[in-house]
mmCIF file of C-alpha atoms and ligand atoms in Angstrom:
data_model
loop_
_atom_site.group_PDB
_atom_site.id
_atom_site.type_symbol
_atom_site.label_atom_id
_atom_site.label_comp_id
_atom_site.label_asym_id
_atom_site.label_seq_id
_atom_site.Cartn_x
_atom_site.Cartn_y
_atom_site.Cartn_z
ATOM 1 C CA MET A 1 -25.660 19.679 51.100
ATOM 2 C CA SER A 2 -24.276 17.564 48.183
ATOM 3 C CA VAL A 3 -21.064 18.061 46.939
ATOM 4 C CA GLU A 4 -22.278 18.902 43.743
ATOM 5 C CA ASN A 5 -24.867 21.800 45.509
ATOM 6 C CA TYR A 6 -21.443 22.790 47.581
ATOM 7 C CA LEU A 7 -19.684 23.457 44.024
ATOM 8 C CA ASP A 8 -23.046 25.006 42.160
ATOM 9 C CA GLU A 9 -22.513 27.805 45.068
ATOM 10 C CA ASN A 10 -18.558 28.102 45.311
ATOM 11 C CA TYR A 11 -18.702 28.676 41.535
ATOM 12 C CA PRO A 12 -18.262 32.450 42.044
ATOM 13 C CA ALA A 13 -15.314 32.217 44.416
ATOM 14 C CA ALA A 14 -14.144 29.689 42.095
ATOM 15 C CA LEU A 15 -14.259 32.091 38.882
ATOM 16 C CA ASP A 16 -12.381 34.717 41.412
ATOM 17 C CA ASP A 17 -9.916 32.173 42.306
ATOM 18 C CA LEU A 18 -8.763 31.362 38.675
ATOM 19 C CA LYS A 19 -8.999 34.978 37.900
ATOM 20 C CA ALA A 20 -6.595 35.904 40.366
ATOM 21 C CA PHE A 21 -4.437 32.918 39.421
ATOM 22 C CA CYS A 22 -4.395 33.880 36.014
ATOM 23 C CA ARG A 23 -3.070 37.281 37.158
ATOM 24 C CA ILE A 24 0.094 35.887 38.011
ATOM 25 C CA PRO A 25 2.490 35.788 34.811
ATOM 26 C CA SER A 26 3.870 32.514 35.233
ATOM 27 C CA VAL A 27 6.064 32.088 32.409
ATOM 28 C CA SER A 28 9.029 29.421 32.900
ATOM 29 C CA THR A 29 11.227 29.339 30.069
ATOM 30 C CA ASP A 30 11.755 33.635 30.283
ATOM 31 C CA PRO A 31 14.088 34.563 33.420
ATOM 32 C CA ALA A 32 12.285 37.846 33.585
ATOM 33 C CA PHE A 33 9.108 35.979 34.876
ATOM 34 C CA ALA A 34 10.760 34.346 37.838
ATOM 35 C CA GLU A 35 9.030 36.830 40.108
ATOM 36 C CA GLY A 36 5.740 35.592 38.384
ATOM 37 C CA ILE A 37 6.628 31.573 38.680
ATOM 38 C CA ARG A 38 7.262 32.125 42.925
ATOM 39 C CA ARG A 39 3.793 33.967 43.348
ATOM 40 C CA ALA A 40 2.022 31.310 40.989
ATOM 41 C CA ALA A 41 4.072 28.358 43.254
ATOM 42 C CA THR A 42 2.825 30.120 47.085
ATOM 43 C CA PHE A 43 -0.546 30.667 45.307
ATOM 44 C CA VAL A 44 -1.101 26.835 44.056
ATOM 45 C CA ALA A 45 0.428 26.001 48.117
ATOM 46 C CA ASP A 46 -1.938 28.511 49.976
ATOM 47 C CA ARG A 47 -4.704 27.272 47.816
ATOM 48 C CA LEU A 48 -3.915 23.776 48.302
ATOM 49 C CA HIS A 49 -3.596 24.584 52.482
ATOM 50 C CA LYS A 50 -6.725 26.332 52.206
ATOM 51 C CA ALA A 51 -8.521 23.117 50.723
ATOM 52 C CA GLY A 52 -7.614 21.162 53.354
ATOM 53 C CA PHE A 53 -4.761 19.847 51.705
ATOM 54 C CA THR A 54 -1.933 18.443 54.281
ATOM 55 C CA GLY A 55 2.079 18.285 53.939
ATOM 56 C CA VAL A 56 1.700 20.736 51.806
ATOM 57 C CA GLU A 57 5.478 21.187 50.636
ATOM 58 C CA MET A 58 7.295 23.430 47.541
ATOM 59 C CA PHE A 59 9.896 20.163 46.163
ATOM 60 C CA ASP A 60 13.524 21.353 45.661
ATOM 61 C CA SER A 61 13.750 20.261 42.276
ATOM 62 C CA GLY A 62 17.242 22.486 40.955
ATOM 63 C CA GLY A 63 14.455 24.317 39.048
ATOM 64 C CA HIS A 64 10.963 26.016 39.489
ATOM 65 C CA PRO A 65 9.930 24.012 42.512
ATOM 66 C CA ALA A 66 6.770 21.595 42.294
ATOM 67 C CA VAL A 67 4.021 22.121 44.701
ATOM 68 C CA TYR A 68 2.931 18.729 46.929
ATOM 69 C CA GLY A 69 0.133 18.405 49.157
ATOM 70 C CA GLU A 70 -1.584 15.221 49.815
ATOM 71 C CA ILE A 71 -5.455 14.422 51.878
ATOM 72 C CA LEU A 72 -4.885 10.789 52.893
ATOM 73 C CA SER A 73 -8.407 9.309 54.535
ATOM 74 C CA ASP A 74 -7.716 5.714 54.841
ATOM 75 C CA PRO A 75 -4.940 3.633 54.167
ATOM 76 C CA ALA A 76 -7.348 0.973 52.790
ATOM 77 C CA LEU A 77 -8.549 2.850 49.974
ATOM 78 C CA SER A 78 -6.758 3.677 46.616
ATOM 79 C CA THR A 79 -4.191 6.398 46.460
ATOM 80 C CA TYR A 80 -4.661 8.755 42.912
ATOM 81 C CA LEU A 81 -1.607 11.518 42.067
ATOM 82 C CA VAL A 82 -3.017 14.119 39.950
ATOM 83 C CA TYR A 83 -0.018 15.891 38.294
ATOM 84 C CA GLY A 84 -0.575 19.592 36.832
ATOM 85 C CA HIS A 85 1.778 22.522 35.988
ATOM 86 C CA TYR A 86 1.291 26.200 36.691
ATOM 87 C CA ASP A 87 3.698 27.697 34.409
ATOM 88 C CA VAL A 88 2.316 29.207 31.250
ATOM 89 C CA GLN A 89 3.629 30.043 27.758
ATOM 90 C CA PRO A 90 4.969 32.977 26.665
ATOM 91 C CA PRO A 91 2.169 36.018 25.610
ATOM 92 C CA ASP A 92 3.858 36.900 22.339
ATOM 93 C CA PRO A 93 2.709 38.173 20.208
ATOM 94 C CA LEU A 94 1.516 40.723 22.764
ATOM 95 C CA ASP A 95 -0.553 42.327 19.509
ATOM 96 C CA LYS A 96 -2.823 39.168 19.002
ATOM 97 C CA TRP A 97 -4.616 39.829 22.214
ATOM 98 C CA LYS A 98 -7.799 40.979 22.611
ATOM 99 C CA THR A 99 -7.154 42.126 25.774
ATOM 100 C CA PRO A 100 -4.218 41.914 27.945
ATOM 101 C CA PRO A 101 -3.418 38.433 28.198
ATOM 102 C CA PHE A 102 -2.733 38.471 32.540
ATOM 103 C CA GLU A 103 -5.709 40.436 32.767
ATOM 104 C CA PRO A 104 -8.794 37.656 32.607
ATOM 105 C CA ASP A 105 -11.739 38.759 30.820
ATOM 106 C CA GLU A 106 -14.994 37.457 30.416
ATOM 107 C CA ARG A 107 -16.203 37.268 26.890
ATOM 108 C CA GLU A 108 -19.706 35.284 26.291
ATOM 109 C CA GLY A 109 -19.366 32.658 28.639
ATOM 110 C CA ARG A 110 -15.585 32.284 28.016
ATOM 111 C CA LEU A 111 -12.808 33.522 30.182
ATOM 112 C CA TYR A 112 -9.738 34.456 27.957
ATOM 113 C CA ALA A 113 -6.349 34.631 29.473
ATOM 114 C CA ARG A 114 -2.775 33.259 29.115
ATOM 115 C CA GLY A 115 -2.657 30.032 30.610
ATOM 116 C CA VAL A 116 -6.343 29.583 31.551
ATOM 117 C CA SER A 117 -6.959 26.037 29.843
ATOM 118 C CA ASP A 118 -3.612 25.516 29.945
ATOM 119 C CA ASP A 119 -3.191 24.340 32.905
ATOM 120 C CA LYS A 120 -4.308 26.720 35.293
ATOM 121 C CA GLY A 121 -8.445 25.725 35.373
ATOM 122 C CA PRO A 122 -7.951 22.236 34.531
ATOM 123 C CA LEU A 123 -5.408 21.866 37.673
ATOM 124 C CA LEU A 124 -7.386 24.384 39.789
ATOM 125 C CA ILE A 125 -10.572 21.554 39.345
ATOM 126 C CA PRO A 126 -9.586 18.811 41.320
ATOM 127 C CA ILE A 127 -8.529 21.169 43.672
ATOM 128 C CA LEU A 128 -11.767 22.569 44.374
ATOM 129 C CA VAL A 129 -13.901 19.106 44.189
ATOM 130 C CA ALA A 130 -11.339 17.984 47.178
ATOM 131 C CA GLU A 131 -12.098 21.101 49.199
ATOM 132 C CA ALA A 132 -15.709 20.502 48.394
ATOM 133 C CA PHE A 133 -15.593 17.036 49.798
ATOM 134 C CA MET A 134 -13.407 18.092 52.879
ATOM 135 C CA ARG A 135 -16.414 20.795 53.657
ATOM 136 C CA VAL A 136 -19.157 18.537 52.861
ATOM 137 C CA GLU A 137 -18.606 15.258 53.854
ATOM 138 C CA GLY A 138 -15.285 15.887 56.069
ATOM 139 C CA ARG A 139 -13.356 12.931 54.006
ATOM 140 C CA LEU A 140 -12.692 11.825 49.580
ATOM 141 C CA PRO A 141 -14.000 8.890 48.874
ATOM 142 C CA VAL A 142 -10.137 7.910 47.981
ATOM 143 C CA ASN A 143 -6.077 8.976 48.990
ATOM 144 C CA LEU A 144 -5.120 12.422 46.722
ATOM 145 C CA LYS A 145 -1.755 13.165 45.847
ATOM 146 C CA VAL A 146 -1.128 16.644 44.031
ATOM 147 C CA LEU A 147 1.779 17.748 42.320
ATOM 148 C CA ILE A 148 1.605 20.540 40.570
ATOM 149 C CA GLU A 149 5.338 21.195 38.992
ATOM 150 C CA GLY A 150 6.519 24.719 36.909
ATOM 151 C CA GLU A 151 8.741 23.898 34.364
ATOM 152 C CA GLU A 152 5.941 22.356 31.789
ATOM 153 C CA GLU A 153 6.230 24.626 29.346
ATOM 154 C CA SER A 154 9.998 24.453 29.178
ATOM 155 C CA GLY A 155 10.215 20.902 28.277
ATOM 156 C CA SER A 156 10.428 20.049 32.165
ATOM 157 C CA PRO A 157 13.952 19.574 32.575
ATOM 158 C CA HIS A 158 14.110 18.567 36.126
ATOM 159 C CA PHE A 159 11.072 16.477 36.289
ATOM 160 C CA SER A 160 12.427 12.775 36.016
ATOM 161 C CA PRO A 161 15.016 13.373 38.842
ATOM 162 C CA THR A 162 12.216 15.704 40.904
ATOM 163 C CA LEU A 163 10.080 12.434 40.723
ATOM 164 C CA GLU A 164 12.866 9.859 41.503
ATOM 165 C CA LYS A 165 14.049 12.335 44.488
ATOM 166 C CA TYR A 166 10.289 12.145 46.186
ATOM 167 C CA ARG A 167 9.461 8.308 44.816
ATOM 168 C CA ASP A 168 8.482 7.186 48.407
ATOM 169 C CA LYS A 169 6.299 10.228 48.394
ATOM 170 C CA LEU A 170 4.869 10.198 45.505
ATOM 171 C CA SER A 171 3.830 6.479 45.408
ATOM 172 C CA CYS A 172 0.415 5.812 44.588
ATOM 173 C CA ASP A 173 -2.268 3.615 42.481
ATOM 174 C CA LEU A 174 -3.174 5.339 39.230
ATOM 175 C CA VAL A 175 -1.818 9.465 38.029
ATOM 176 C CA LEU A 176 -4.600 11.642 36.319
ATOM 177 C CA SER A 177 -3.076 14.276 34.596
ATOM 178 C CA ALA A 178 -4.985 17.053 34.474
ATOM 179 C CA ASP A 179 -3.655 18.923 31.595
ATOM 180 C CA GLY A 180 -4.857 18.081 27.900
ATOM 181 C CA ALA A 181 -7.196 18.809 25.554
ATOM 182 C CA MET A 182 -10.954 18.828 26.483
ATOM 183 C CA TRP A 183 -12.740 16.770 23.930
ATOM 184 C CA ARG A 184 -16.030 19.376 23.555
ATOM 185 C CA PRO A 185 -17.133 22.254 25.698
ATOM 186 C CA ASP A 186 -20.091 20.070 26.785
ATOM 187 C CA LYS A 187 -18.731 16.614 27.317
ATOM 188 C CA PRO A 188 -16.061 16.193 29.786
ATOM 189 C CA SER A 189 -13.762 13.200 29.013
ATOM 190 C CA ILE A 190 -10.196 11.904 30.394
ATOM 191 C CA THR A 191 -7.404 10.451 27.889
ATOM 192 C CA VAL A 192 -7.221 7.043 28.682
ATOM 193 C CA ALA A 193 -3.974 6.243 26.332
ATOM 194 C CA SER A 194 -1.911 8.878 23.766
ATOM 195 C CA ARG A 195 0.276 8.015 20.935
ATOM 196 C CA GLY A 196 4.590 7.923 21.449
ATOM 197 C CA LEU A 197 5.875 9.452 19.109
ATOM 198 C CA ALA A 198 9.577 9.082 16.990
ATOM 199 C CA ALA A 199 10.792 12.018 14.347
ATOM 200 C CA LEU A 200 13.259 11.862 12.036
ATOM 201 C CA ASP A 201 14.765 14.010 9.223
ATOM 202 C CA ILE A 202 15.051 12.672 5.629
ATOM 203 C CA THR A 203 17.953 14.183 3.624
ATOM 204 C CA VAL A 204 17.722 13.586 -0.308
ATOM 205 C CA THR A 205 20.636 15.064 -1.746
ATOM 206 C CA GLY A 206 21.403 15.221 -5.518
ATOM 207 C CA ALA A 207 24.301 16.903 -7.973
ATOM 208 C CA ALA A 208 27.725 17.527 -6.068
ATOM 209 C CA LYS A 209 26.633 21.445 -6.098
ATOM 210 C CA ASP A 210 23.870 24.245 -6.635
ATOM 211 C CA LEU A 211 22.603 23.860 -9.788
ATOM 212 C CA HIS A 212 20.888 26.768 -12.677
ATOM 213 C CA SER A 213 17.742 26.059 -13.221
ATOM 214 C CA GLY A 214 17.863 28.089 -16.121
ATOM 215 C CA ARG A 215 21.004 26.446 -17.370
ATOM 216 C CA HIS A 216 20.461 22.601 -16.312
ATOM 217 C CA GLY A 217 16.712 22.434 -15.165
ATOM 218 C CA GLY A 218 15.233 19.380 -17.746
ATOM 219 C CA SER A 219 18.493 17.173 -17.703
ATOM 220 C CA ALA A 220 19.580 17.407 -14.215
ATOM 221 C CA PRO A 221 17.355 15.222 -11.279
ATOM 222 C CA ASN A 222 15.511 17.907 -9.304
ATOM 223 C CA SER A 223 15.889 16.810 -5.091
ATOM 224 C CA ILE A 224 13.248 18.134 -4.470
ATOM 225 C CA ALA A 225 11.016 16.029 -6.775
ATOM 226 C CA ALA A 226 12.856 13.225 -5.555
ATOM 227 C CA LEU A 227 11.945 13.973 -2.330
ATOM 228 C CA VAL A 228 7.977 14.837 -2.970
ATOM 229 C CA ALA A 229 7.738 11.245 -4.650
ATOM 230 C CA LEU A 230 9.200 10.044 -1.551
ATOM 231 C CA LEU A 231 6.758 11.503 0.569
ATOM 232 C CA ALA A 232 3.943 10.955 -1.589
ATOM 233 C CA SER A 233 4.607 7.342 -2.132
ATOM 234 C CA MET A 234 4.095 6.818 1.525
ATOM 235 C CA HIS A 235 0.599 7.113 1.666
ATOM 236 C CA GLY A 236 -2.630 5.411 -0.425
ATOM 237 C CA PRO A 237 -5.123 7.838 -1.876
ATOM 238 C CA ASP A 238 -7.846 7.035 1.143
ATOM 239 C CA GLY A 239 -4.804 8.851 3.384
ATOM 240 C CA ARG A 240 -3.467 5.306 5.089
ATOM 241 C CA VAL A 241 -0.184 4.550 5.468
ATOM 242 C CA SER A 242 1.246 2.427 2.589
ATOM 243 C CA VAL A 243 4.650 1.865 4.073
ATOM 244 C CA GLU A 244 5.467 -1.772 4.168
ATOM 245 C CA GLY A 245 5.608 -3.253 7.841
ATOM 246 C CA PHE A 246 5.083 0.049 9.449
ATOM 247 C CA LEU A 247 1.590 -1.562 11.421
ATOM 248 C CA ASP A 248 3.470 -4.952 12.260
ATOM 249 C CA GLY A 249 3.303 -4.945 16.214
ATOM 250 C CA ALA A 250 0.782 -2.290 16.149
ATOM 251 C CA THR A 251 -2.203 -3.273 19.064
ATOM 252 C CA PRO A 252 -5.180 -3.872 16.767
ATOM 253 C CA PRO A 253 -8.317 -1.649 17.977
ATOM 254 C CA ASP A 254 -9.978 -3.497 21.140
ATOM 255 C CA PRO A 255 -13.614 -4.057 20.428
ATOM 256 C CA LYS A 256 -15.192 -2.650 23.739
ATOM 257 C CA ILE A 257 -13.366 0.469 22.783
ATOM 258 C CA ILE A 258 -14.670 0.893 18.809
ATOM 259 C CA ALA A 259 -17.849 -0.059 20.287
ATOM 260 C CA ALA A 260 -17.458 3.172 22.499
ATOM 261 C CA ILE A 261 -16.369 5.305 19.668
ATOM 262 C CA GLU A 262 -19.363 4.638 17.739
ATOM 263 C CA ALA A 263 -21.350 5.833 21.388
ATOM 264 C CA ALA A 264 -19.840 8.551 20.344
ATOM 265 C CA GLN A 265 -21.149 9.327 17.322
ATOM 266 C CA PHE A 266 -18.766 11.714 15.883
ATOM 267 C CA GLU A 267 -19.712 14.080 13.163
ATOM 268 C CA SER A 268 -16.566 13.865 10.782
ATOM 269 C CA ALA A 269 -18.046 16.877 8.308
ATOM 270 C CA ALA A 270 -18.075 19.205 11.725
ATOM 271 C CA TYR A 271 -14.966 18.712 12.521
ATOM 272 C CA TYR A 272 -13.477 19.319 9.174
ATOM 273 C CA ARG A 273 -15.718 22.645 9.600
ATOM 274 C CA GLU A 274 -13.730 22.819 12.441
ATOM 275 C CA ILE A 275 -10.228 22.860 11.047
ATOM 276 C CA GLY A 276 -11.015 24.436 7.580
ATOM 277 C CA VAL A 277 -10.607 21.909 5.771
ATOM 278 C CA ALA A 278 -11.895 23.077 1.848
ATOM 279 C CA GLY A 279 -13.125 20.636 -0.705
ATOM 280 C CA GLY A 280 -14.926 17.664 0.082
ATOM 281 C CA ASP A 281 -14.072 15.504 3.743
ATOM 282 C CA PRO A 282 -11.257 12.941 3.400
ATOM 283 C CA ILE A 283 -13.527 10.756 6.017
ATOM 284 C CA ASP A 284 -16.488 10.522 6.222
ATOM 285 C CA ASP A 285 -17.507 8.450 8.564
ATOM 286 C CA GLY A 286 -16.664 9.652 12.372
ATOM 287 C CA ARG A 287 -16.435 5.948 13.582
ATOM 288 C CA GLU A 288 -13.582 5.807 11.244
ATOM 289 C CA LEU A 289 -12.094 8.996 11.598
ATOM 290 C CA LEU A 290 -11.461 8.574 15.491
ATOM 291 C CA ILE A 291 -10.494 4.958 14.883
ATOM 292 C CA ARG A 292 -7.648 6.455 12.903
ATOM 293 C CA GLN A 293 -6.891 9.518 15.105
ATOM 294 C CA TRP A 294 -6.966 7.868 18.387
ATOM 295 C CA LEU A 295 -6.334 3.843 18.185
ATOM 296 C CA GLU A 296 -4.074 3.765 14.660
ATOM 297 C CA PRO A 297 -0.253 4.759 14.106
ATOM 298 C CA THR A 298 0.008 7.346 11.722
ATOM 299 C CA LEU A 299 3.284 8.801 9.558
ATOM 300 C CA GLU A 300 2.414 12.730 9.156
ATOM 301 C CA PHE A 301 4.814 15.204 7.917
ATOM 302 C CA ASN A 302 6.009 18.438 9.835
ATOM 303 C CA GLY A 303 7.887 20.482 7.445
ATOM 304 C CA VAL A 304 9.707 20.303 4.114
ATOM 305 C CA TRP A 305 12.428 22.424 2.985
ATOM 306 C CA GLY A 306 14.216 23.084 -0.321
ATOM 307 C CA GLY A 307 16.275 25.165 -2.559
ATOM 308 C CA TYR A 308 17.112 28.676 -1.982
HETATM 309 ZN ZN1 ZN B 401 -0.042 21.984 29.361
#
């Protein structure tokens, strides 16, 4: 039997595992869910054990434990470390759920539950695949380490020190994150790079005190108008950043990556339909859209506030 056949045959059991995992309310931000966090960590440790991982351990992080396991096949092979997290976002607001968030429900070929796609399903996949290799072939084609933390949804406050503390045990050639979006339901994908982020607030101050629009309108400079004019000057009509020097130092796109983007044949119209943009598609070429979305630095406004 092949590993793929094994996975096909054991799909119902894998789905049951995922449902059992999703029934555990492991909300990391709320101390009321401490019991759920503990149970989810135990679930991961047990599942690693069952799959054939050794050295399964709950790392003492100072917060919610990170769960570790390894399958070390051969020192001559590369070592991969898979990251994931067993905690989930709070399920509120509860009245927006069609079925209870911690009672997985299958509807039209999809499974609905809090945390099913972020990150309980994705983190189970490498564990189940490793299990399939161990059952069918008795070994993995690589050395595999798995680290599943419990504080991702609350900003991973203890993760860096935990990595430092267990540095030797975690050493590897490559890290693969099992957390992140899947590009399309029918297209497996690996994200090879992410944009970083720098944020800042801009405050525009005008007159020395609040001014009544009925009394001062038409004569006093308006801070909101000044702010909006400033923001509007940062992009050209084609949506490109027009701030001088903004792209200085940005790595030019690799032609090989551009060729791969062309091969993906991305449809920009479908994208705009999906996000609900009304009145024409700002970028009608799918290749150009992905280059801007994936390869170029962007400048975004995250909120505007002013007045009373
Ligand atoms: Zn996540």
